[in-house]
CSV table of C-alpha atoms and ligand atoms in Angstrom, one decimal:
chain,number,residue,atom,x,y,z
A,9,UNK,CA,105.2,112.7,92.0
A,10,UNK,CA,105.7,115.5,94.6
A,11,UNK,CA,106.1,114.8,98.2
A,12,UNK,CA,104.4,116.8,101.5
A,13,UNK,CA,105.9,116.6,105.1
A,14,UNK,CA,103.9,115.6,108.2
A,15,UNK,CA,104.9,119.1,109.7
A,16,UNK,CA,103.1,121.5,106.6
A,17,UNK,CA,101.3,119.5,104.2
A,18,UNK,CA,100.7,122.5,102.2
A,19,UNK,CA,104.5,122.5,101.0
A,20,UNK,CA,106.1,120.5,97.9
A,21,UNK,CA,109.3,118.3,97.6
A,22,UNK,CA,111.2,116.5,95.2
A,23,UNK,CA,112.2,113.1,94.6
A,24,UNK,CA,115.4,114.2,95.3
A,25,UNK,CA,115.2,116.6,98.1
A,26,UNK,CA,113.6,114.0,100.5
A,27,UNK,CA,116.0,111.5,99.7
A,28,UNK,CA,118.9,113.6,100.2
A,29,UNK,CA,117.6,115.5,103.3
A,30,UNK,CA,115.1,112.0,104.8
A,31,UNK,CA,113.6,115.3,107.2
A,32,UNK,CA,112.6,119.0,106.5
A,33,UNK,CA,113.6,121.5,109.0
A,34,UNK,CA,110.7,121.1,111.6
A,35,UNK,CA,111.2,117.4,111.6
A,36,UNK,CA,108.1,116.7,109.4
A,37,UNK,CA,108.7,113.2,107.8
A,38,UNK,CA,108.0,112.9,103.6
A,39,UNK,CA,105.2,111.1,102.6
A,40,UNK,CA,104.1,110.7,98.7
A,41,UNK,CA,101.2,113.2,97.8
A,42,UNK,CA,99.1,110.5,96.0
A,43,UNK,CA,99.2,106.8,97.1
A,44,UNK,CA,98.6,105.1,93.9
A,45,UNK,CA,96.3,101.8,93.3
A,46,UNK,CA,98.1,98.5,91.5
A,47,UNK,CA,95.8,97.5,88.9
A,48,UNK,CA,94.1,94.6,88.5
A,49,UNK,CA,96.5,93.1,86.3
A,50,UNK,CA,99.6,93.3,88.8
A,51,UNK,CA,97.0,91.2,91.2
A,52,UNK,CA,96.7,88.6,89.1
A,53,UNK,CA,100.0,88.5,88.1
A,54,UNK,CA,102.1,88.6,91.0
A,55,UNK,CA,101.8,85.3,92.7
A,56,UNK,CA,104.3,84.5,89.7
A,57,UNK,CA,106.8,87.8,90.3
A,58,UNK,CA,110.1,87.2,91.9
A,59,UNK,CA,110.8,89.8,95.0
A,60,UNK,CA,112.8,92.1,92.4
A,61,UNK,CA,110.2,92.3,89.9
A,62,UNK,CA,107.2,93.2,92.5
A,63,UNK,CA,109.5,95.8,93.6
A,64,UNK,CA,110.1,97.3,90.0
A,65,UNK,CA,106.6,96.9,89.7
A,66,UNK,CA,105.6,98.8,92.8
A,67,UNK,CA,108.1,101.3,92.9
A,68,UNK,CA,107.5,102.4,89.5
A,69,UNK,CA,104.5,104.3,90.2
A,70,UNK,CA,105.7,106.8,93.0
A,71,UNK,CA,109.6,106.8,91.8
A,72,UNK,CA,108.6,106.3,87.9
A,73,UNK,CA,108.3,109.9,87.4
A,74,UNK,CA,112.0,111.0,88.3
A,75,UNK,CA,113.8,108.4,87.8
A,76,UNK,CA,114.4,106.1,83.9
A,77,UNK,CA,112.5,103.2,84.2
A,78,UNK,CA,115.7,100.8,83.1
A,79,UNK,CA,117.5,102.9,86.1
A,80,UNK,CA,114.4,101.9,88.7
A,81,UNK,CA,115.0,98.3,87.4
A,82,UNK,CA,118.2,98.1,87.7
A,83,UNK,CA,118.2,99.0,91.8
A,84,UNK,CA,115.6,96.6,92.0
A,85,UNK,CA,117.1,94.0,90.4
A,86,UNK,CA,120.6,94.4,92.8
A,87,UNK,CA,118.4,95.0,96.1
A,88,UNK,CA,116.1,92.3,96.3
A,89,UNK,CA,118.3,89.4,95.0
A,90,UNK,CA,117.7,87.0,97.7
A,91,UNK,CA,114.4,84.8,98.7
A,92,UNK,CA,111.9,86.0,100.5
A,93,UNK,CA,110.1,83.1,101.8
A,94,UNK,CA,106.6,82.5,103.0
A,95,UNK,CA,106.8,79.6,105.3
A,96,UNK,CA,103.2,77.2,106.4
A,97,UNK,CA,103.2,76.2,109.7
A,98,UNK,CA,99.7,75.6,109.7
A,99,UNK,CA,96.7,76.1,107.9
A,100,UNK,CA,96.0,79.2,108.5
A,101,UNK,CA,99.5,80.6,109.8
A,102,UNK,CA,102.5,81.4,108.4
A,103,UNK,CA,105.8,83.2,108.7
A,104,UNK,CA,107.4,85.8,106.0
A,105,UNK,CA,111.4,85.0,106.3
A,106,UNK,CA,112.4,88.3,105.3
A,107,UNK,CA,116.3,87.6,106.9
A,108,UNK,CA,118.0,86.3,103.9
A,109,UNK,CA,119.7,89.3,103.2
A,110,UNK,CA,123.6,89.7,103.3
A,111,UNK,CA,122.8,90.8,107.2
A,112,UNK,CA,120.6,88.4,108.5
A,113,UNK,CA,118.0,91.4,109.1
A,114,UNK,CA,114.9,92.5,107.1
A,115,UNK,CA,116.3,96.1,107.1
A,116,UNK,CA,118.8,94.6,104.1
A,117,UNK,CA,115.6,95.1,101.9
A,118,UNK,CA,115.2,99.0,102.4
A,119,UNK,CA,118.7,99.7,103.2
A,120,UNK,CA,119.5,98.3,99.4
A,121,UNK,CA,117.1,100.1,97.7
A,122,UNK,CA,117.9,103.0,99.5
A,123,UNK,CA,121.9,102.4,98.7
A,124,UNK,CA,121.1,102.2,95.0
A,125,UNK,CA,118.6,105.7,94.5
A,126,UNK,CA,121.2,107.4,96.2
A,127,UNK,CA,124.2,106.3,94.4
A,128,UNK,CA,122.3,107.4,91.2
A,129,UNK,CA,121.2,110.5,92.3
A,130,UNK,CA,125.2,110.9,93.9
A,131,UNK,CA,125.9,110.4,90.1
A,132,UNK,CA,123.1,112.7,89.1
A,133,UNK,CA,124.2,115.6,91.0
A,134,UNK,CA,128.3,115.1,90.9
A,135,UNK,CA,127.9,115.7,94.6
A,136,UNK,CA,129.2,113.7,97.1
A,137,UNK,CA,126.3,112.6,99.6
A,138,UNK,CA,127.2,112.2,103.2
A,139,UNK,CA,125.0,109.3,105.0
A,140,UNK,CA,124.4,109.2,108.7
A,141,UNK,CA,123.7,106.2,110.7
A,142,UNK,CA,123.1,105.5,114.6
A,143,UNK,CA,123.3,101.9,115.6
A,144,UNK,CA,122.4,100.0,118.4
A,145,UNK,CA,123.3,96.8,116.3
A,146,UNK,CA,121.4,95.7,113.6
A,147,UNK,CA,121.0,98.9,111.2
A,148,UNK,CA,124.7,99.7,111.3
A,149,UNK,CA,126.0,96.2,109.6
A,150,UNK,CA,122.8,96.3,106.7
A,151,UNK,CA,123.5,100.1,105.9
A,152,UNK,CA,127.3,99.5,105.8
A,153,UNK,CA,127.1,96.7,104.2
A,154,UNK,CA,124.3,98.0,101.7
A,155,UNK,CA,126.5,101.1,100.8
A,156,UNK,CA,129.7,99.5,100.7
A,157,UNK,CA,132.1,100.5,97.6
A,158,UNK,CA,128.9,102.4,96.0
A,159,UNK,CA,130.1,105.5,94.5
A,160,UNK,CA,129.5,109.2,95.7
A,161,UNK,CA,128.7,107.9,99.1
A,162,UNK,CA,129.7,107.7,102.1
A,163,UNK,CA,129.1,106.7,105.2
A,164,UNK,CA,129.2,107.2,109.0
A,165,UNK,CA,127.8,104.8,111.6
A,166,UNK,CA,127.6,106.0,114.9
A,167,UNK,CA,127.8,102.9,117.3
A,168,UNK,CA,128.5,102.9,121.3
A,169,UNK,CA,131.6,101.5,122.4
A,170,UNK,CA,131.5,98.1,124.2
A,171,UNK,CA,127.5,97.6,123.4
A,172,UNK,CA,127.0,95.7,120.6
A,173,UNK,CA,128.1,92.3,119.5
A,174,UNK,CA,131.7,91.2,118.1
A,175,UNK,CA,129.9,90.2,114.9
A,176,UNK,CA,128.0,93.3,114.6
A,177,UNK,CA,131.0,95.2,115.2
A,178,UNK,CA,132.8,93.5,112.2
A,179,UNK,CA,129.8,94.4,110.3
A,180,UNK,CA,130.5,98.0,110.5
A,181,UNK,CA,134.1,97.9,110.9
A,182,UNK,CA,135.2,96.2,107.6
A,183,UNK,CA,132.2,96.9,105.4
A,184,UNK,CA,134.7,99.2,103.0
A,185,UNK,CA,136.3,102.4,102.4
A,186,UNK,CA,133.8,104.6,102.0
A,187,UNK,CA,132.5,103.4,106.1
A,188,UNK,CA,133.6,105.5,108.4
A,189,UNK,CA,133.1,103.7,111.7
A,190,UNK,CA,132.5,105.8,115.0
A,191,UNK,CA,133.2,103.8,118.2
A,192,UNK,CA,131.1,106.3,120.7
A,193,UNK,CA,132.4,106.2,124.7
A,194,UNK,CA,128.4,106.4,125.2
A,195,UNK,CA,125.1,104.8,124.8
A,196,UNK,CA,122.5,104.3,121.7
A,197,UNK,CA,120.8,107.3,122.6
A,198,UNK,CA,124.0,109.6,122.8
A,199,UNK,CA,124.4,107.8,119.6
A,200,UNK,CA,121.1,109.2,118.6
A,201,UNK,CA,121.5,112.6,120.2
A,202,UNK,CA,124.5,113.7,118.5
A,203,UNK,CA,123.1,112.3,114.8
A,204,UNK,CA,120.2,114.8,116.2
A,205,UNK,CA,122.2,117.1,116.2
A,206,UNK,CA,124.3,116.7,112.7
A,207,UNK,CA,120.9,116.9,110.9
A,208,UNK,CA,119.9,120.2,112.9
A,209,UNK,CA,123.1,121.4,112.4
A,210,UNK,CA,122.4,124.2,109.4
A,211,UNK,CA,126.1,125.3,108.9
A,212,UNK,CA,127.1,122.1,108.7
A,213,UNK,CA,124.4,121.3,106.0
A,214,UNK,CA,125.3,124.2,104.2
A,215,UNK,CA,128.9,122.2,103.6
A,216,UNK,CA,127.8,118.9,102.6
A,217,UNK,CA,124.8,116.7,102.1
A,218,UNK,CA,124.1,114.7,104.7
A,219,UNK,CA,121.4,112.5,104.8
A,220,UNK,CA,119.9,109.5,106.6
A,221,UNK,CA,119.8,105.6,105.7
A,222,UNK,CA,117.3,105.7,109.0
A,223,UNK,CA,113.4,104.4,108.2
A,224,UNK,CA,112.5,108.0,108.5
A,225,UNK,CA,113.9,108.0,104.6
A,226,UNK,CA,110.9,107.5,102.8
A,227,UNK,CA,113.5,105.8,100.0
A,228,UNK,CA,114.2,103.0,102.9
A,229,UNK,CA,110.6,103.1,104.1
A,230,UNK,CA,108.9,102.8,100.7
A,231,UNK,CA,110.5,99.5,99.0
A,232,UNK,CA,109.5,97.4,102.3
A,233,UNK,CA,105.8,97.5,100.8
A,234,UNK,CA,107.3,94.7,98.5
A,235,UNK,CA,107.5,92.1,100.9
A,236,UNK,CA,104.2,92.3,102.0
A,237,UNK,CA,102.8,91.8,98.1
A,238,UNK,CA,104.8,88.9,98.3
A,239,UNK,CA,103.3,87.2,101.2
A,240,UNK,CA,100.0,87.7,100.3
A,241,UNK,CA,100.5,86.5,96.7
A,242,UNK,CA,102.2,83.4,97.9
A,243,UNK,CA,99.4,82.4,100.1
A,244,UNK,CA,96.4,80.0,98.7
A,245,UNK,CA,93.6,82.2,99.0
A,246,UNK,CA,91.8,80.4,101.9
A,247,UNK,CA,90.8,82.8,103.8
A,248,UNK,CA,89.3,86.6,102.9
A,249,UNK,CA,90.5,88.4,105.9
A,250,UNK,CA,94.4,88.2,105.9
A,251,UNK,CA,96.1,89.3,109.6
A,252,UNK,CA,99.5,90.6,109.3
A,253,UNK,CA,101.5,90.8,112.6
A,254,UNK,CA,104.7,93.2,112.7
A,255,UNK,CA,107.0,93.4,115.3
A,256,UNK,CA,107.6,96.8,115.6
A,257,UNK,CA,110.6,99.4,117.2
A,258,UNK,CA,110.2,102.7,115.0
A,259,UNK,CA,107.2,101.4,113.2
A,260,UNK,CA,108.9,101.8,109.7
A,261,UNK,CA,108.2,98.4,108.9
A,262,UNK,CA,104.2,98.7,109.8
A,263,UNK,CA,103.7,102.2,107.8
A,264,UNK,CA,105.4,100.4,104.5
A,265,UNK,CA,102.4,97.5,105.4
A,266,UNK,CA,100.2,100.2,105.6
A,267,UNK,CA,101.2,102.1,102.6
A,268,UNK,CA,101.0,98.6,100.8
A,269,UNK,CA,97.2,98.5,101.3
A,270,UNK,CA,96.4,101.7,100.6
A,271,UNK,CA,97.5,100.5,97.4
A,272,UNK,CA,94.9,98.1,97.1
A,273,UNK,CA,96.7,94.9,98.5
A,274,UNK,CA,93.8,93.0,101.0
A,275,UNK,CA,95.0,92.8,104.4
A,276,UNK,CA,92.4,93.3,106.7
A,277,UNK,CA,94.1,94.2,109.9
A,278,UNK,CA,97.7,94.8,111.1
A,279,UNK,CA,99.1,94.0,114.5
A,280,UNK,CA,101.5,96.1,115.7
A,281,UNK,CA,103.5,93.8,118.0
A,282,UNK,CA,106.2,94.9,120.8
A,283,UNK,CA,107.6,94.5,123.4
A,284,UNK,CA,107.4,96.4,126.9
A,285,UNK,CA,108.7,99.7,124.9
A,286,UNK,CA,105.1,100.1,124.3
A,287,UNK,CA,103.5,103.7,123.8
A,288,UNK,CA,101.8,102.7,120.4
A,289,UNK,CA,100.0,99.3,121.9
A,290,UNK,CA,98.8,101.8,124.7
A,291,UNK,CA,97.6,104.5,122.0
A,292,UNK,CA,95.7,101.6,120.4
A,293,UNK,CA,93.8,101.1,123.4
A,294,UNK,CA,93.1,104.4,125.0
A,295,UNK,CA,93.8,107.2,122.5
A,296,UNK,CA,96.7,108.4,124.4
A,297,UNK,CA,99.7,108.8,123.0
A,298,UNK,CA,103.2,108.8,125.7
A,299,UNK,CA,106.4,108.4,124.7
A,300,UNK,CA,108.8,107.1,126.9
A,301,UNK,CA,112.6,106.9,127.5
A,302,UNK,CA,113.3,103.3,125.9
A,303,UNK,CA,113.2,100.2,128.1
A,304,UNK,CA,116.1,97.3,127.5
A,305,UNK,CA,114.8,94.2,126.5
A,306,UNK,CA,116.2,90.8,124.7
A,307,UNK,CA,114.4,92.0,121.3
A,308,UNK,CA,116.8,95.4,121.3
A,309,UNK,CA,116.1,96.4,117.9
A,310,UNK,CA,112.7,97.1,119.4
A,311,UNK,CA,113.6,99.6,122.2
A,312,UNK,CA,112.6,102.5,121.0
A,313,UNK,CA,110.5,104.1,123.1
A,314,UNK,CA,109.6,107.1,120.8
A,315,UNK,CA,108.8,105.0,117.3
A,316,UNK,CA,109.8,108.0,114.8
A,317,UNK,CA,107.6,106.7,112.0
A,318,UNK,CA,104.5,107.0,114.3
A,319,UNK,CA,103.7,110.4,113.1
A,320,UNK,CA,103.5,109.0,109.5
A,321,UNK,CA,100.9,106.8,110.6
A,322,UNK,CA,98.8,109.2,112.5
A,323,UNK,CA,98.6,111.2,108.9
A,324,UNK,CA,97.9,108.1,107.0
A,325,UNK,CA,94.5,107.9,109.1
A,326,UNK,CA,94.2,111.6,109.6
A,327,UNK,CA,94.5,111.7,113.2
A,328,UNK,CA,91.1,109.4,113.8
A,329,UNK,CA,91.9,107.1,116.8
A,330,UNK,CA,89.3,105.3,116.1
A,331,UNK,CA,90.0,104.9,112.4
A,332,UNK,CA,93.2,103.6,113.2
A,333,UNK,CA,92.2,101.0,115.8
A,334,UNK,CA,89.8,99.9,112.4
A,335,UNK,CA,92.7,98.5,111.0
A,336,UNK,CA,95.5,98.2,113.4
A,337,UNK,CA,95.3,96.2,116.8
A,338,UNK,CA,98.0,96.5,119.3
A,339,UNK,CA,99.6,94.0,121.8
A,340,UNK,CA,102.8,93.6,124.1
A,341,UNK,CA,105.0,91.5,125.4
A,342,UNK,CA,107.4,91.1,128.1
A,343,UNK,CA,110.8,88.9,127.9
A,344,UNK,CA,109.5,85.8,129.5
A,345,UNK,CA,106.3,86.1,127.6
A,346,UNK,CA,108.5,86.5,124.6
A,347,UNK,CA,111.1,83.3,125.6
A,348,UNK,CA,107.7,81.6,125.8
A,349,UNK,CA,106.7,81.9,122.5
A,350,UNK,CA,110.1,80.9,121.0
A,351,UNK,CA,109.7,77.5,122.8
A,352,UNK,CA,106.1,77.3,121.4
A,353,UNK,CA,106.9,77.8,118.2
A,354,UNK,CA,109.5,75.3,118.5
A,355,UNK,CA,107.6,72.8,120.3
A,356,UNK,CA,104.5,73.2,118.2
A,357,UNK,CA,105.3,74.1,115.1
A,358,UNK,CA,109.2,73.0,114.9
A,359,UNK,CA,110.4,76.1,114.2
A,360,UNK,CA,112.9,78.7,115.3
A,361,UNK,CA,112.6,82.2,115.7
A,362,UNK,CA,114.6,85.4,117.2
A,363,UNK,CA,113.0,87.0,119.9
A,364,UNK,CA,111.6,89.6,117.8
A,365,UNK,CA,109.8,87.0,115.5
A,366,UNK,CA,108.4,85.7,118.7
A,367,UNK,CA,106.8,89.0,119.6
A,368,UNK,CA,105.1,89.2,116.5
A,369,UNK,CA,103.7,85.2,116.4
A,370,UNK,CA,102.8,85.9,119.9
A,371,UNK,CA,100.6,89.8,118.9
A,372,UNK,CA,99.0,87.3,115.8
A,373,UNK,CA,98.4,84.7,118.1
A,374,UNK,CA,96.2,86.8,120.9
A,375,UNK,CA,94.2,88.6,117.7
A,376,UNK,CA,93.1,85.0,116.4
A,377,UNK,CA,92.2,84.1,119.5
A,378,UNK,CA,89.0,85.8,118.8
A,379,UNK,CA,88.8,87.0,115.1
A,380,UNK,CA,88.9,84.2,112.3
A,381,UNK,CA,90.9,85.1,109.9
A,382,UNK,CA,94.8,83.7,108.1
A,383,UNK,CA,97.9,85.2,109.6
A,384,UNK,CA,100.7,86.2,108.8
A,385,UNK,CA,104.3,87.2,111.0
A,386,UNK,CA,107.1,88.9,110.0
A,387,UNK,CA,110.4,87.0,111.0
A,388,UNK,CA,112.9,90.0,111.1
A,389,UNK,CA,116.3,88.3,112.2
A,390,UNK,CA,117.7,85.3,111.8
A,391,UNK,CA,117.6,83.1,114.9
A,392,UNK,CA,121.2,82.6,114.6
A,393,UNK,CA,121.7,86.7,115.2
A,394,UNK,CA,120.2,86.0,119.3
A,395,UNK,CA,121.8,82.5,119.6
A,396,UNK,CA,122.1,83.1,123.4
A,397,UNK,CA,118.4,83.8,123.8
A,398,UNK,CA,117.4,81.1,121.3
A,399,UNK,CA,119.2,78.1,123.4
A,400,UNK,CA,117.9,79.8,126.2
A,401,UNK,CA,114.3,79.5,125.2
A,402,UNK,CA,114.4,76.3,123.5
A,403,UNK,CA,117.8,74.4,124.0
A,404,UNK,CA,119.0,73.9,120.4
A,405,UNK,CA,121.6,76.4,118.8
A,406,UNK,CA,120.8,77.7,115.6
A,407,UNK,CA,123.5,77.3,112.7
A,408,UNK,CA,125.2,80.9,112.6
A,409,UNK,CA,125.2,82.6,109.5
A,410,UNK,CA,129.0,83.0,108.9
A,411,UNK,CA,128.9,86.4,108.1
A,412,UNK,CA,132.2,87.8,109.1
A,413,UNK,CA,133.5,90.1,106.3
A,414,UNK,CA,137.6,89.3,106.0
A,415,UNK,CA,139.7,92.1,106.6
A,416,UNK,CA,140.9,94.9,109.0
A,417,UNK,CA,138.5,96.8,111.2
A,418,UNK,CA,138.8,100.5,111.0
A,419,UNK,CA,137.2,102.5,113.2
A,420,UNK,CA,137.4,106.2,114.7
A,421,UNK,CA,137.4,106.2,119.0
A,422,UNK,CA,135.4,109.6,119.9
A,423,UNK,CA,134.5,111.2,122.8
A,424,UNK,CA,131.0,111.7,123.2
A,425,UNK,CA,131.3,115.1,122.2
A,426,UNK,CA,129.2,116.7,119.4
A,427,UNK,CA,132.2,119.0,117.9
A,428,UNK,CA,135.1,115.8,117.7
A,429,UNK,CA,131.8,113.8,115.5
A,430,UNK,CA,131.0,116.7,113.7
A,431,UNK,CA,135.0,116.9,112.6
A,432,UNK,CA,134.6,113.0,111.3
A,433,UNK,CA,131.5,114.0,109.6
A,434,UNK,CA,132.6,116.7,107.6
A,435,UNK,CA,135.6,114.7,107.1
A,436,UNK,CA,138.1,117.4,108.5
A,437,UNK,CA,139.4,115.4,111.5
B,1374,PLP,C1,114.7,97.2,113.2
B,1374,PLP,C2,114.1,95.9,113.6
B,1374,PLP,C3,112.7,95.7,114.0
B,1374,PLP,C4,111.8,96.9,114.1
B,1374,PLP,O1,111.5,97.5,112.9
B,1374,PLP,P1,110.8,99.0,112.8
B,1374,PLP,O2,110.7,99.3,111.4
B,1374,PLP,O3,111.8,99.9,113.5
B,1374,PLP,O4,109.5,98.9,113.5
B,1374,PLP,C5,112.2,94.5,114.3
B,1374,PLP,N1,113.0,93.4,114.3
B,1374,PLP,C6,114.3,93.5,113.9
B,1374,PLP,C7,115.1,92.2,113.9
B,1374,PLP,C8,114.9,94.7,113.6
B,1374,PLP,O5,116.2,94.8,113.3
């Protein structure tokens, strides 16, 4: 398999290369050349796969080629060992838990599989590969965590000083040896900026190999598709038209939906769901696109207000607005809106979600208001992660998943200055 980028699909890349480098040098994002159908056989089948076997299954296709098959099944098997539930509330709605990962976060699916092709290729190559990570919470702890002890890597998480929770910070600080934690006197998007600038930094590059564990990685992006065969296999085929609502920041998680029905799976529509950081809702509806500077909201991992993966969707559909609108719809949501639907779906349905499950029951909900169909949401966190905003919305606290790793933190303090982080990164400091 040989990969194009969104910025010259007339150039090749390897397995390897887009792995290693997640960007080429005009920012053009990897996509696979062909998009290969299941066959009928995996159909049929799956409803009686476990997570790790649909993803052996669906990765072995586009990563088959380059990498041994007992290899490919291997990462899957270590990545996707946890559930991934579909949970009824009625009959024709459900939720797809996808925060039983180690973090509480759905990004623990991609961030694994991503930890465990890299560590082979690390091997593969005897060179030590560098990752870089911004954070404004919840990618920090599953990439540390994902990449903790796993040889030929390591790891630098950028996170701003004083901005993200205790737990989140222990997350980062204790994940292993191979972490490098950077406590930034600065925001998420100086964060952001200076990462920017490691990855256009071509001297730097020429040094070490430094790569990202961001969904711009088409080795995070890819494996999500799972998850999405695994909803649709778990429900009772009640309906022919299946909805699946996606709350959505950088819009890796809705690209891997998207990718997953190019490959034949039957979902009819996609809802991209967010919050007020909403440029892509807006595109939907008027075929403008505007990014913004983001907005803060309770659903944080959502404030993005320049979603990086859009680009990648754009070429999935070849630039046709109206082509996309075919299959994806678009809504948003502002906090009170979004508090709203946490205490319906706990006075309704008896269940608890985060606030960024609530944006996507809440994007489903207005679609079904006036297409009949069975939907799906995508529960992202673990209401326990947003405690504060769940008692706020609906007066019961969650039970916290304890996960506070044991030992000390270590972290680096840096300025917010690009030379000091570039010091840490190429490990010279
Ligand atoms: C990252 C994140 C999202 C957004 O996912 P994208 O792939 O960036 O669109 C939604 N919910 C939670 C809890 C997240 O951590």
């Amino acid at each position: 398999m040989k990969y194009y980028s969104t910025s010259d699909s007339s150039k090749r890349a390897s397995l390897e290369e887009v792995l290693l480098k997640s960007i080429d040098a005009n920012d053009g994002l990897y996509m696979p050349e062909i998009i290969p159908v299941m066959p009928d056989t995996f159909f049929s089948e799956m409803e009686h796969l476990s997570p790790a076997e649909i993803a052996f299954r669906v990765t072995k296709p586009v990563f088959g080629d380059d990498i041994p098959e007992d290899i490919l099944k291997s990462i899957a098997d270590k990545a996707l060992n946890f559930e991934i539930p579909v949970v009824k509330l009625s009959d024709r709605l459900y939720v797809l838990e996808l925060f039983h990962g180690p973090t509480f976060a759905f990004k623990d699916v991609g961030a694994r599989f991503l930890a465990g092709l890299l560590s082979w290729f690390a091997g593969r190559t005897g060179r030590e590969i560098t990752v870089l990570a911004a954070t404004s919470g919840d990618t920090g702890g599953a990439v540390a965590n994902a990449f903790s002890e796993k040889e030929g890597i390591r790891v630098v998480v950028l996170y701003p000083a004083g901005r993200i929770s205790p737990v989140q910070e222990k997350q980062i600080t204790r994940a292993g040896r191979n972490i490098t934690a950077v406590k930034l006197q600065g925001d998420f998007d100086d964060c952001q900026r200076l990462v920017k600038m490691a990855f256009s930094d071509a001297d730097l590059k020429k040094k070490i190999v430094l790569t990202s564990a961001n969904s711009i990685n088409f080795g995070r992006l890819f494996p999500q598709t799972v998850y999405y065969f695994q909803a649709v296999s778990k429900i009772k085929k009640d309906s022919d038209r299946i909805a699946v609502s996606v709350p959505s920041g950088n819009f890796g998680n809705l690209t891997s939906g998207i990718i997953a029905a190019r490959m034949g799976l039957k979902i009819s529509k996609f809802i991209a769901s967010t919050n007020i950081n909403n440029s892509v809702p807006i595109y939907l509806k008027t075929g403008i696109y505007t990014p913004h500077p983001s907005f803060k909201t309770i659903s944080s991992a959502m404030d993005v207000g320049a979603p990086g993966n859009f680009k990648r969707v754009l070429h999935l559909f070849g630039d046709n607005h109206k082509a996309i609108k075919n299959t994806i719809s678009g809504y948003w949501f502002t906090d009170d809106e979004t508090l709203a639907g946490m205490r319906e779906l706990y006075e309704s349905y008896g269940y608890l979600a985060d606030p960024h499950t609530a944006v996507a029951y809440l994007g489903l909900k207005k679609y079904m208001d006036s297409n009949i169909c069975t939907g799906i949401f995508l529960a992202t966190a673990h209401p326990g992660k947003f405690a504060d905003e769940t008692f706020r919305a609906t007066g019961t606290v969650p039970d916290l998943p304890a996960f506070q790793p044991a030992g000390d933190s270590v972290r680096v303090a840096s300025p917010n200055d690009y030379s000091f982080v570039r010091k840490i990164i190429e490990k010279s400091f």
